Amino acid sequence: MREAERVSLRLAIVLLLAFISFNQLFAEDDTILYESFDNSFDGRWIVSEKEGYNGEWKHEKSEGHDDYGLLVSEPARKYAIVKELDEPASLKDGTIVLQFETRLQKGLECGGAYLKYLRPQEAGWVAKGFDNESPYSIMFGPDKCGATNKVHFILKHKNPKSGEYVEHHLKFPPSVPHDKLTHVYTAILKPDNELQILVDGDEKKKANFLSSEDFEPPVIPAKTIPDPDDVKPEDWDERAKIPDPEAVKPEDWDEDAPLEIEDEDAVKPEGWLDDEPEEIDDPEATKPEDWDEEEDGEWEAPKIDNPKCQEGPGCGEWKRPTKRNPAYKGKWHAPLIDNPNYKGIWKPQEIPNPDYFELDQPEFEPIAAVGIEIWTMQDGILFDNILIAQDEKVASSIRDTTWKPKFDIEKEKEKADEAPAGTDVLGGFQKKVFELLYQVAELSFLSEHKDKITELIEKAEKQPIITIGVLVSIVVVILTVFLKLIFGGKKAKVEKKPEPAAETSNKEGSGDEKAEENEEPAAPVRKRQTRREN
């Protein structure tokens, strides 16, 4: 029996050593940097001493967890801190994964929570002088303030022709989650020039580094550019339409006719009180006791509507209402005709771009350090689990083991906090139903509809009265997807009929003609009749 125990113990030790060796090998081969902040950052991360960067970094637990992170502790401060790598990491030799967690514990009001991946120090920077001018290769992460709401991805690339470094911004980046939960941001750079941006493990953006459709400005410049020295000729006529020089104003066109005239057919209503004023002194008003006529002047009672006017058809001087003048034509303009001298909109001629070059792959600068340099108007921003790796599986594993458990706990707490205080929103049966629905939403064949199903479930949790309707909606989605998988049917394409174009007063007229037509005042809207009107 003891021999069997010794064999089991030896086997356990061998398996443990093998596991440790495998992890070390795995880490050495695939992980370039992993910072969990389980221990204090002192001595491993260097706080910038640059003037103006006085925000205090703290090693704190994430709210509701025993997991530590790097905390932005004060609002309206500049923060800068950097971690140097043991050796610069190349971005040219294969897949590179950049990943980190951030939690906006007070919600994102105005501030950034992005990382900068810095070039080697030969580029001209030192850790203790790290600031917004320190040269980086990539900037990645969430930023929201005012109209800005995006997960940045900026590549700083050296133009091999000009030698200048240019910032290339990802077009149409994902938006930033607006809650107070922990989120994980992942950028995957692949050797075939593909870039993937993941938020919480879900792909939100796919782009190509060399595509002009994905980066602004494009990494590869245009082959030609407008000639900066080209000048539009003086006789170049860009007017598509011109006033007809042979047109003559009709003799009966009266430009001085008024827009409105008195309505001669109007008759003063019977019972109109000509001698009654529209307003009278308020009979119930009294002069304040502290009124000083020497300082405040003679006291006058406030006015109120004359009740006699309200009882009758009206009072005061009666005047005829106005109406649209049928003789009004407004200012005369000659009609527009095609311009015989029209040459089109002038553009400078294209010339070869002296800065043009071709690339098979961007000239990525190596990463020598990871830095956080932000100016934020809020506190409570927590950074954690910063990773640079060469394998997507490493990033996925860390998401599953470090981010997902925290996120699930926070999500449950958020739901509990949103429930009305002192009431049990969901009965026991309903809770079980919703637990089952969340499991259904995770089914692989529903992955394309997961976000919509989850949104429906969350809405039903907050409003139990619509639970049955939500259940029916989800069943319909599941049946539709299931039948589509079985029969492989495709929906017939329905062609929409083109909508008729809006009619204009002159279909052949140009924008200039319309502008001139718009100078004519529109027909007045008849005013609501007052006590003086019929």
PDB file of C-alpha atoms in Angstrom, residues 40 352 367:
ATOM      1  CA  SER A  40       3.344  46.365  -5.978  1.00  0.00           C
ATOM      2  CA  PRO A 352       3.636  61.830 -59.358  1.00  0.00           C
ATOM      3  CA  ILE A 367       8.449  47.832 -28.851  1.00  0.00           C
TER       4      ILE A 367
END
